[in-house]
PDB file of C-alpha atoms in Angstrom:
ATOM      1  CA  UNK A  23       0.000   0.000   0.000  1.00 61.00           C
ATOM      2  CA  UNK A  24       0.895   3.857  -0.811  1.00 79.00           C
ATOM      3  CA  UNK A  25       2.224   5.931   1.908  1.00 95.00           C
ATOM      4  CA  UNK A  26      -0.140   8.907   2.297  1.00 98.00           C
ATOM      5  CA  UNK A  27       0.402  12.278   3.572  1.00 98.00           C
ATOM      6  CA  UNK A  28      -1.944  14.381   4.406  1.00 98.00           C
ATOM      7  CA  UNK A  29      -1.956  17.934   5.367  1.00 98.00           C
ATOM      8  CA  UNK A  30      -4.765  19.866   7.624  1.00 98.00           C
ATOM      9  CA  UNK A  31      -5.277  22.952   9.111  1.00 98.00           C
ATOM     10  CA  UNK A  32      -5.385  26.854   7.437  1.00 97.00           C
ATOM     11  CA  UNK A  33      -3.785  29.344   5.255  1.00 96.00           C
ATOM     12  CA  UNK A  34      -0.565  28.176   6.960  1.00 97.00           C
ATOM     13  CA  UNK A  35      -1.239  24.698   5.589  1.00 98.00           C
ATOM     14  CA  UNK A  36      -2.671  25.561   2.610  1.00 98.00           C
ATOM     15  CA  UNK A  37       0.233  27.622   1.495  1.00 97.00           C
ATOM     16  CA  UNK A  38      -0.417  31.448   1.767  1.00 96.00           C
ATOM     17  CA  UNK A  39       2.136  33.736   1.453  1.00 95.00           C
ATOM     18  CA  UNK A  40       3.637  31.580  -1.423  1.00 97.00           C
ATOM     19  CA  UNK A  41       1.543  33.030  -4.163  1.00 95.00           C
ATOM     20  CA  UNK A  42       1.691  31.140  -6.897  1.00 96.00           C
ATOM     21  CA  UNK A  43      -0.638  31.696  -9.959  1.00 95.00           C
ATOM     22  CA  UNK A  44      -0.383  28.170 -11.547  1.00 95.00           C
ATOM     23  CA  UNK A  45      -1.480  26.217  -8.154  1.00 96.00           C
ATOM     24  CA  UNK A  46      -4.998  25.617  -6.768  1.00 96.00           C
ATOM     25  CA  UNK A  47      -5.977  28.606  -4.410  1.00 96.00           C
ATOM     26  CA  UNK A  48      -3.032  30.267  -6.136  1.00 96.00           C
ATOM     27  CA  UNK A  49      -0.342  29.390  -3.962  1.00 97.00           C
ATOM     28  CA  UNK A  50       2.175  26.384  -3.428  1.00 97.00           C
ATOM     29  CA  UNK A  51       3.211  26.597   0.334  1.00 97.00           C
ATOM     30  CA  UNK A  52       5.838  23.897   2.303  1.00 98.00           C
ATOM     31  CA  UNK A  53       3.165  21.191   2.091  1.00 98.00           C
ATOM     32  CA  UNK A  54       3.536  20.906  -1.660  1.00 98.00           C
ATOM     33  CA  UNK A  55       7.127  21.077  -1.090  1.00 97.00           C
ATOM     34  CA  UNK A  56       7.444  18.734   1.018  1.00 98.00           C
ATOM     35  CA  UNK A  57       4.444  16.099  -0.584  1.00 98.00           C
ATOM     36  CA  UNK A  58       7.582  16.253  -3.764  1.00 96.00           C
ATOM     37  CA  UNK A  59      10.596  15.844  -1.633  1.00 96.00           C
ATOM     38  CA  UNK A  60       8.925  12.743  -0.103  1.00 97.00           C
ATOM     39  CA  UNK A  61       7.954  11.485  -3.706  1.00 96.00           C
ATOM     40  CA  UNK A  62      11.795  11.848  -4.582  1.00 94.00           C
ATOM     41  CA  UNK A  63      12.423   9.802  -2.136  1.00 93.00           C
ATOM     42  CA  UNK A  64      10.081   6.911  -2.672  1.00 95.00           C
ATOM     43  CA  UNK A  65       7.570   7.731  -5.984  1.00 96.00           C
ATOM     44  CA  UNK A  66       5.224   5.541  -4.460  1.00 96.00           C
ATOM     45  CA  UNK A  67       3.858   8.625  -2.172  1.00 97.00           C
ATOM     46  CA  UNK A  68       0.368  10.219  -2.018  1.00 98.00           C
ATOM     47  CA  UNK A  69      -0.586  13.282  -0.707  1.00 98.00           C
ATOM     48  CA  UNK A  70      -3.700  15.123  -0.226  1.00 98.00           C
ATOM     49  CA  UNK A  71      -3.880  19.040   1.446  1.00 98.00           C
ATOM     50  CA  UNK A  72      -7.318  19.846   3.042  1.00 98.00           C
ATOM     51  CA  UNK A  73      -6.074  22.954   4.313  1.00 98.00           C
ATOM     52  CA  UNK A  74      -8.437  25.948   3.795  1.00 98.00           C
ATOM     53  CA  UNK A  75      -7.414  29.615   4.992  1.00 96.00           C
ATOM     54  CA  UNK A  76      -8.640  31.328   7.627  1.00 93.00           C
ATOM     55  CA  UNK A  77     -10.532  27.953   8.997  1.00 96.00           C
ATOM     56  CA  UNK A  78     -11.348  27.938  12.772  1.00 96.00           C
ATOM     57  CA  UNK A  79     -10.281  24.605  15.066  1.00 98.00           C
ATOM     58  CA  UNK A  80     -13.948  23.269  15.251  1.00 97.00           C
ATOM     59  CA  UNK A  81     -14.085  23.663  11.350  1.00 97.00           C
ATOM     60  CA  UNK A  82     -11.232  21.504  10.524  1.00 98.00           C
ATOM     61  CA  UNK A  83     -12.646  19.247  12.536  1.00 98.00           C
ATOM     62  CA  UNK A  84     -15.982  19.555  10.897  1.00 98.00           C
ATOM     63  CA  UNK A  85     -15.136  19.669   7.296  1.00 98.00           C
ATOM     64  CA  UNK A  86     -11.451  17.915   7.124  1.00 98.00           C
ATOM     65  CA  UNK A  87     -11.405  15.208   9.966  1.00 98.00           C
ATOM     66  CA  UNK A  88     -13.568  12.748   8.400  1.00 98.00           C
ATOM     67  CA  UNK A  89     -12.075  13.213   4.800  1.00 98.00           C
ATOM     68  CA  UNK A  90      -8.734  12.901   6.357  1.00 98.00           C
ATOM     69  CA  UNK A  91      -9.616   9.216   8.033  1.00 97.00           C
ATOM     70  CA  UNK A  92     -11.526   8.198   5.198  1.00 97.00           C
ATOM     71  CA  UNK A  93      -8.314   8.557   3.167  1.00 97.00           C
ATOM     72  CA  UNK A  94      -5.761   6.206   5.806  1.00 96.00           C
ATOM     73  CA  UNK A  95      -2.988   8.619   6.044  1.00 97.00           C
ATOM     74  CA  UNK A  96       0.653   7.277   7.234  1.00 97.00           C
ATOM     75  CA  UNK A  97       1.301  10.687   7.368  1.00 98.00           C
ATOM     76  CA  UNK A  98      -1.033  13.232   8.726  1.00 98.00           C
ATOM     77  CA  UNK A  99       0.471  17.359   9.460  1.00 98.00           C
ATOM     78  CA  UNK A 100      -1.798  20.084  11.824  1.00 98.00           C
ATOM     79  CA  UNK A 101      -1.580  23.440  12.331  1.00 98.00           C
ATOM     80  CA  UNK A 102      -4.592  24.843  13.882  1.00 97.00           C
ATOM     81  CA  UNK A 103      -5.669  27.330  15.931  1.00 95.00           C
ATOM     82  CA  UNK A 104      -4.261  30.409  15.317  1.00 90.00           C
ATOM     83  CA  UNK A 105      -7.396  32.223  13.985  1.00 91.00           C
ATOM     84  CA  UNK A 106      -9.082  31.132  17.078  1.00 93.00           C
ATOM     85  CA  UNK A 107      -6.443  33.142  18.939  1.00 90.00           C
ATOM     86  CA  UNK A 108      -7.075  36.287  17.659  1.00 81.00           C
ATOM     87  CA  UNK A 109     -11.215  36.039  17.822  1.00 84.00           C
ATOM     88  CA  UNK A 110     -11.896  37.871  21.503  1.00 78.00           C
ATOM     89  CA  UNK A 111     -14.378  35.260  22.824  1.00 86.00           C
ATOM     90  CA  UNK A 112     -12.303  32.162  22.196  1.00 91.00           C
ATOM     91  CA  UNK A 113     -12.005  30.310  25.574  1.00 94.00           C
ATOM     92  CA  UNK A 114      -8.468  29.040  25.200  1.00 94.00           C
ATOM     93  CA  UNK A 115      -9.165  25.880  27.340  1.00 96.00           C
ATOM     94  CA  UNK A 116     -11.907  24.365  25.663  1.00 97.00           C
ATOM     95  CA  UNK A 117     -10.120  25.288  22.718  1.00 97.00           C
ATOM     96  CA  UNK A 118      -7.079  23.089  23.650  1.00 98.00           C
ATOM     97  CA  UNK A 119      -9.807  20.545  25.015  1.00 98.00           C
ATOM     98  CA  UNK A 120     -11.350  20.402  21.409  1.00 98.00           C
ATOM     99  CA  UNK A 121      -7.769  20.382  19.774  1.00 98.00           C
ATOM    100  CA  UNK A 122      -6.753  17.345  22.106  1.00 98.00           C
ATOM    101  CA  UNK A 123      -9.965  15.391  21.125  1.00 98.00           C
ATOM    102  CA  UNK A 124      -8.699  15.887  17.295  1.00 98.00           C
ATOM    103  CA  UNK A 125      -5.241  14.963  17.853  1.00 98.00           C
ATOM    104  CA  UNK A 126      -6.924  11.447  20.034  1.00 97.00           C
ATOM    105  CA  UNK A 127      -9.507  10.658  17.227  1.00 97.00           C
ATOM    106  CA  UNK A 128      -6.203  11.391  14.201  1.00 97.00           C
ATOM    107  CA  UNK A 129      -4.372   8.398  16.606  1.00 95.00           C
ATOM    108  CA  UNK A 130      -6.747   6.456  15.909  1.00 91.00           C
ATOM    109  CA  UNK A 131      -5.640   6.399  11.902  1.00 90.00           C
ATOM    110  CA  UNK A 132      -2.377   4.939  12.949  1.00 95.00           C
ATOM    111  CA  UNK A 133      -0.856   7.356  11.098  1.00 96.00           C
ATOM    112  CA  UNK A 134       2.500   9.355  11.936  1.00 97.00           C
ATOM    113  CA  UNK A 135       1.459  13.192  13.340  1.00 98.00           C
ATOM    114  CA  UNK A 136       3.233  16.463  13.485  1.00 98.00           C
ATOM    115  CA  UNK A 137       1.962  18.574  15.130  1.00 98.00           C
ATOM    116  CA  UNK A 138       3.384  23.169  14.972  1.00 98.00           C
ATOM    117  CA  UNK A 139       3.788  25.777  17.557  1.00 96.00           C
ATOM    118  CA  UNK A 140       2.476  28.798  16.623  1.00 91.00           C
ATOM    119  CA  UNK A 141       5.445  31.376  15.836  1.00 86.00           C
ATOM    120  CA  UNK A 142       6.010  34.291  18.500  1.00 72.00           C
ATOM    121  CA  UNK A 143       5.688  36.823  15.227  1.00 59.00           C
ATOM    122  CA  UNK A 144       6.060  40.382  17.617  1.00 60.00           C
ATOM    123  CA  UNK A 145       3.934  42.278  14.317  1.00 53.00           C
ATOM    124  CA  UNK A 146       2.760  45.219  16.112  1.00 53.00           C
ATOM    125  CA  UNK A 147       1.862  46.467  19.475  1.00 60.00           C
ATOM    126  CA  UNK A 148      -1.819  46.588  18.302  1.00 56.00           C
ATOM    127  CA  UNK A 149      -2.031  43.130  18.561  1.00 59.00           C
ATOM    128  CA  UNK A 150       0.278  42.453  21.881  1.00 64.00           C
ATOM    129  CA  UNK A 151      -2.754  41.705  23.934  1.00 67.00           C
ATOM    130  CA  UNK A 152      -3.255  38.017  21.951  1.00 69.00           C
ATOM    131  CA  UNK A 153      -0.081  37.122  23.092  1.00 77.00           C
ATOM    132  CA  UNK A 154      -0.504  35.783  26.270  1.00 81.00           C
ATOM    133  CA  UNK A 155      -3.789  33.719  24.540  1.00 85.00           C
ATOM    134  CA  UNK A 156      -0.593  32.370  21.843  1.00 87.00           C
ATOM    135  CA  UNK A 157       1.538  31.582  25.213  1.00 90.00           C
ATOM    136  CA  UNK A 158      -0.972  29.484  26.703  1.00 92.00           C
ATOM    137  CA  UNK A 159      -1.780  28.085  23.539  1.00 94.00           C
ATOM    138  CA  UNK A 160       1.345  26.826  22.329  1.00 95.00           C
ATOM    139  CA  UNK A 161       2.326  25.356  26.057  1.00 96.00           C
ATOM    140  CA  UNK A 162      -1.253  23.385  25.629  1.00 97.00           C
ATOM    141  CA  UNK A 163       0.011  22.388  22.072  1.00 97.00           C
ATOM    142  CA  UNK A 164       3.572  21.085  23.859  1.00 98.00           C
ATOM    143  CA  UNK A 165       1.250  19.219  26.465  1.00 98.00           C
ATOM    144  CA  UNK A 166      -1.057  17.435  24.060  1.00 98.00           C
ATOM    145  CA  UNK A 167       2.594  16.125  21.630  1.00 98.00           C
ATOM    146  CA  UNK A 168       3.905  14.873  25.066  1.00 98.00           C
ATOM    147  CA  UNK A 169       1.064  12.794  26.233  1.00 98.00           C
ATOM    148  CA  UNK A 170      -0.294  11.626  22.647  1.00 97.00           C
ATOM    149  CA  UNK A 171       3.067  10.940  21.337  1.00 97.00           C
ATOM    150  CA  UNK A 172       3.326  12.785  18.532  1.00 98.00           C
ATOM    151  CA  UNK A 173       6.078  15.059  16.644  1.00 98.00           C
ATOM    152  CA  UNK A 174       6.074  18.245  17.393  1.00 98.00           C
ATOM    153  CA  UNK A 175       7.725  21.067  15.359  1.00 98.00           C
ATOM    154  CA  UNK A 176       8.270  23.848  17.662  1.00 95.00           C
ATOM    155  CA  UNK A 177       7.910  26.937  15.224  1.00 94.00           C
ATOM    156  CA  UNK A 178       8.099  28.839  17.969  1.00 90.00           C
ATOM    157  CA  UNK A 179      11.839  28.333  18.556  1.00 90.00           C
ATOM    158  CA  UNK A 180      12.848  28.366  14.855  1.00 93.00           C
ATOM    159  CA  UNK A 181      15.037  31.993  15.407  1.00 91.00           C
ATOM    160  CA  UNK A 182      15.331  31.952  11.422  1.00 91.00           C
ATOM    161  CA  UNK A 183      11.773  33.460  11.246  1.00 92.00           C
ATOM    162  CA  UNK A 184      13.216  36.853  12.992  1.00 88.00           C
ATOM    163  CA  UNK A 185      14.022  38.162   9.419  1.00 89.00           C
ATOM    164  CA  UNK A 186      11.596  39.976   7.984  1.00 87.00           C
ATOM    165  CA  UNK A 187      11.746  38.839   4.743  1.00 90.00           C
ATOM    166  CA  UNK A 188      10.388  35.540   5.871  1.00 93.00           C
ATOM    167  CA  UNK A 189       6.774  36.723   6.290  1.00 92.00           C
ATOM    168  CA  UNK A 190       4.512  38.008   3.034  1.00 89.00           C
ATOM    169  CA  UNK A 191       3.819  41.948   3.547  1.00 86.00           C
ATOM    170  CA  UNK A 192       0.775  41.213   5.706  1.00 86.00           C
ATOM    171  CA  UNK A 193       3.298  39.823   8.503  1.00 79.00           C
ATOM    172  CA  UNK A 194       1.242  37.058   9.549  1.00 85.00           C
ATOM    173  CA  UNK A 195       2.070  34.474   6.401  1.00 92.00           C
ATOM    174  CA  UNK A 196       5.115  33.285   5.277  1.00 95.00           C
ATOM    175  CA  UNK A 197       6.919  33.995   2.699  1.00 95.00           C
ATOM    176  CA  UNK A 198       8.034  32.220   0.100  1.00 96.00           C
ATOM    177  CA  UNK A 199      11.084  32.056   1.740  1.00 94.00           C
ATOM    178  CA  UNK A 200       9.660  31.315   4.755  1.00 95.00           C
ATOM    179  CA  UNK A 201       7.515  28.550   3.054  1.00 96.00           C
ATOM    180  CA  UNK A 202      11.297  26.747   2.088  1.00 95.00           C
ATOM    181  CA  UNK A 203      12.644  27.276   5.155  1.00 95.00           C
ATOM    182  CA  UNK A 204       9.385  25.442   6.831  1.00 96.00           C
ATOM    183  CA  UNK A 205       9.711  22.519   4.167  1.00 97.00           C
ATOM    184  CA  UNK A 206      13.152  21.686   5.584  1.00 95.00           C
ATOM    185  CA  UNK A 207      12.348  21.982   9.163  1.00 96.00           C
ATOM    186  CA  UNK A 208       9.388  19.473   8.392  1.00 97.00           C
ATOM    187  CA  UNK A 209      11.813  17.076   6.197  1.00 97.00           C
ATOM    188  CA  UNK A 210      14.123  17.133   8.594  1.00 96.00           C
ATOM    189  CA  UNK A 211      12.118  16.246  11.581  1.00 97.00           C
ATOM    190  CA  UNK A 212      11.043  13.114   9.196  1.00 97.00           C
ATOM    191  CA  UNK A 213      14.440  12.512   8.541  1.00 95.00           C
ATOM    192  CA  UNK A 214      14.857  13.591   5.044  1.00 94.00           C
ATOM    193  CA  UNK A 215      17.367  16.031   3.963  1.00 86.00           C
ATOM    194  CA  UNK A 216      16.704  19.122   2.181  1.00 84.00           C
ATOM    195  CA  UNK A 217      18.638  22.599   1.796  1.00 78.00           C
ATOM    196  CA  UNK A 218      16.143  25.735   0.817  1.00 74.00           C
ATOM    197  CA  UNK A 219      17.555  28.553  -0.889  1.00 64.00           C
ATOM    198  CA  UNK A 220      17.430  31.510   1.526  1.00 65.00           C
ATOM    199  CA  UNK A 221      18.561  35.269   1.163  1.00 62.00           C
ATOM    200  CA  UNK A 222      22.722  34.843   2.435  1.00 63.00           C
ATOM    201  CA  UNK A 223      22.805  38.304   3.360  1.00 65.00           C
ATOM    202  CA  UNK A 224      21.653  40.338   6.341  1.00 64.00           C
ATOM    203  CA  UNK A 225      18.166  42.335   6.035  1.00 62.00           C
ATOM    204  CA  UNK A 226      18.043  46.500   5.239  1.00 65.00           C
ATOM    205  CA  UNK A 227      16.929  47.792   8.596  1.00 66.00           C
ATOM    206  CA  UNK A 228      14.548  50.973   7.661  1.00 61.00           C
ATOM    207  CA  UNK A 229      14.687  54.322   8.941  1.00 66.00           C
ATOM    208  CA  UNK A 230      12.241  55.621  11.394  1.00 67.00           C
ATOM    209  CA  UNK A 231      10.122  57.253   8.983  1.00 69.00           C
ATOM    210  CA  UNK A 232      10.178  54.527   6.315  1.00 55.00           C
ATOM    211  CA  UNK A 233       9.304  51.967   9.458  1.00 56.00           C
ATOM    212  CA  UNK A 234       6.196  54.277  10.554  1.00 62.00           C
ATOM    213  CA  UNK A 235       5.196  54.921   7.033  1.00 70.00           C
ATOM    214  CA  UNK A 236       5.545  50.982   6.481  1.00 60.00           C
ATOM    215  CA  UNK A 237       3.194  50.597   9.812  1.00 64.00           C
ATOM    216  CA  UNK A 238       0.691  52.916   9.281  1.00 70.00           C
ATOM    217  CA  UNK A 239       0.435  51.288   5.464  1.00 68.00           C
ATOM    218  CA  UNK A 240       0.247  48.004   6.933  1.00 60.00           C
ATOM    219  CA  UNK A 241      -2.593  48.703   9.423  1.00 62.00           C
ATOM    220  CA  UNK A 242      -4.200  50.297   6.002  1.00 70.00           C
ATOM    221  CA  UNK A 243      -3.925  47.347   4.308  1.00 64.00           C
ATOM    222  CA  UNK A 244      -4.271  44.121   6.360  1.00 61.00           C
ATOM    223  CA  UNK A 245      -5.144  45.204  10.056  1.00 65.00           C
ATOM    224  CA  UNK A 246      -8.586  47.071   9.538  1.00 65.00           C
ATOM    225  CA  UNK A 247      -9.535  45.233   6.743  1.00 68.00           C
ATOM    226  CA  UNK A 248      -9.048  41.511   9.101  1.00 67.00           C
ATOM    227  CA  UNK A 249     -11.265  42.833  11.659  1.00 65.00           C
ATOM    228  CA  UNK A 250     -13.608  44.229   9.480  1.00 71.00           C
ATOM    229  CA  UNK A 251     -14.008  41.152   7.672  1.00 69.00           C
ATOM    230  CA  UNK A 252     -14.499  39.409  11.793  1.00 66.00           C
ATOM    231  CA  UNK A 253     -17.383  42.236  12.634  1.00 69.00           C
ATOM    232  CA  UNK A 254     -19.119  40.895   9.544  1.00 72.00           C
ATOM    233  CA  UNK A 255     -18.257  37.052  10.205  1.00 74.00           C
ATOM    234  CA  UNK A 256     -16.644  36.312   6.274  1.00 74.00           C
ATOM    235  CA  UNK A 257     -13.565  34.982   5.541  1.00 76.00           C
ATOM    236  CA  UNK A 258     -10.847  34.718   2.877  1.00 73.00           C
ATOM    237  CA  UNK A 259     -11.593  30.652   2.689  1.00 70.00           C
ATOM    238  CA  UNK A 260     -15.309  31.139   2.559  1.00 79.00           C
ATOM    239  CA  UNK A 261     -15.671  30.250  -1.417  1.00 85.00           C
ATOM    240  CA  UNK A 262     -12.221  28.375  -1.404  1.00 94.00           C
ATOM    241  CA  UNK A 263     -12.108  23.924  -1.889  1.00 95.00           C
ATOM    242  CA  UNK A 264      -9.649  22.175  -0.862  1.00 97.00           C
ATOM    243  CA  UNK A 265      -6.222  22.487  -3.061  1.00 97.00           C
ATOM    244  CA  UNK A 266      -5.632  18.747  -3.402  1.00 98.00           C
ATOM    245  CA  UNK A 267      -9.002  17.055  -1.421  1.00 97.00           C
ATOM    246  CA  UNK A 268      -8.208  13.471  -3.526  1.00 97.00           C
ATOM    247  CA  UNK A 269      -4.463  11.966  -3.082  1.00 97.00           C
ATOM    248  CA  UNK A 270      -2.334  12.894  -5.856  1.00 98.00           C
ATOM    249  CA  UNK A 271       1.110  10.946  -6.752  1.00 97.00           C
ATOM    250  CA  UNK A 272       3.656  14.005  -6.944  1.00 97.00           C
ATOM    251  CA  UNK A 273       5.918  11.830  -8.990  1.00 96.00           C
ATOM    252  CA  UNK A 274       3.485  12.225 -11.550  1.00 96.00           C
ATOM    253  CA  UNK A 275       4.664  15.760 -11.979  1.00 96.00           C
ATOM    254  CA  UNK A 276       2.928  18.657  -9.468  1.00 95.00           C
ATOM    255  CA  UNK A 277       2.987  20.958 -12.597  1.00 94.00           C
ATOM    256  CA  UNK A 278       0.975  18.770 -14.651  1.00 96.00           C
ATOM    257  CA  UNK A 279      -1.508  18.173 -12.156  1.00 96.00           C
ATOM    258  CA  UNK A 280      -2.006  21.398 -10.652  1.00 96.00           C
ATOM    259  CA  UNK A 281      -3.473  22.174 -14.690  1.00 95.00           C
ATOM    260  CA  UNK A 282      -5.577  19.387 -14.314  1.00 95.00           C
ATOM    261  CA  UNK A 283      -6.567  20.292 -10.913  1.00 95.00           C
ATOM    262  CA  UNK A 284      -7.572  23.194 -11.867  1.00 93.00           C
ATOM    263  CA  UNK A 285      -9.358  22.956 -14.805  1.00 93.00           C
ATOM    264  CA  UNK A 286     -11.678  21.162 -12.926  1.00 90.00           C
ATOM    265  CA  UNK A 287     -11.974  24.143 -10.476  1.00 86.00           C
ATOM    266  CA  UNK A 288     -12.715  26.127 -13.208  1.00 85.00           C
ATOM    267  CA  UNK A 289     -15.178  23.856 -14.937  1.00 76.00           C
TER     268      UNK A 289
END
């Protein structure tokens, strides 16, 4: 039988921040990276992503859990939660509860986990005050790897994610360059060895006036328009499918099957 990855959670699953025109959704992201690195390796892999952005915990588990054991993973990646964090009412325990119960009923698969961190990103002081909600979230997140035995990629220790030009211009995605530098992290944790190509030198630091002009444009562009988008309860993922929902063999060629993948979309 195939070994199957398969990816869940939100934008940081599904790949945002690594815009790519010729992919379903119209990005690529470290999943895709690493679905091909694994298919290198042994061209027997499949790999599905049922990632969607902005996707709350008790959606995934409403809309991607049952897919995901209905597909018998070996390999099954989760990042989830961070949208939670920054709605005000979220109760941050019986979040964690409800993120435990997924991890328990994922075991039940068989299937390998990895579990993320979420990434200390210090954007902003407008949005300081979620970051003792990210704190207690991420320790719960440590808790629930230890006792499930899981892997657990601790993105909130990866010091590489300090440079700025890791995150896309709304500094809450990665970059593309942050995307590779994720793929890695994740191939290496499974063993497989993979160098991303990464900017060598050291970031421009702006001058004050070009780093207020930058924040003030930034709150312009990404900060009111989020919480606008909360006060009327849409999302970015509200008309988005799944990028890959049925396993695909990425030595079959990703390019050739994103076109078909998409002509479907479009059909």
């Amino acid at each position: 039988m195939a070994q199957r990855f398969v990816a869940l959670g939100d934008s940081f699953t599904e790949g945002v921040g690594d815009w790519n025109a010729a992919r379903p959704n119209g990005v690529k992201g470290w999943a895709d990276r690493v679905a091909r690195q694994l298919a290198r390796q042994d061209p027997a892999w499949e790999y599905a992503n049922l990632a969607i952005r902005s996707k709350r915990l008790r959606q995934i588990v409403a809309e991607q859990l049952t897919p995901a054991l209905a597909l018998e993973p070996t390999l099954v990646t989760l990042y989830a939660g961070g949208n939670d964090i920054l709605d005000l009412r979220t109760d941050v325990d019986a979040l964690l509860a409800q993120y435990e119960q997924l991890v328990v009923d994922l075991s039940a698969a068989g299937a390998r986990i990895v579990l993320f961190t979420g990434y200390d990103l210090k954007i902003s002081p407008l949005l300081e005050p979620f970051r003792r909600r990210h704190d207690v979230y991420n320790d719960g997140i440590r808790r629930i790897s230890a006792a499930h035995g899981t892997d657990l990629l601790d993105f909130w220790a990866l010091t590489a994610y300090r440079d700025p030009r890791m995150w896309d211009p709304d500094r809450m995605h990665m970059s593309t360059a942050g995307h590779r530098y994720m793929t890695a992290r994740v191939l290496d944790l499974l063993g497989v060895t993979y160098v991303p190509d990464l900017p060598d030198d050291d970031p421009e630091r702006p001058g004050l006036r070009d780093a207020l002009r930058a924040e003030r444009q930034w709150v312009t562009d990404w900060v009111l328009p989020m919480f606008g988008r909360k006060l009327r309860g849409v999302t970015l993922g509200d008309d988005l499918e799944p990028r890959w929902p049925d396993p695909i063999r990425p030595a079959d060629g990703m390019k050739r099957l994103a076109r078909a993948r998409m002509a479907r979309l479009a059909g």
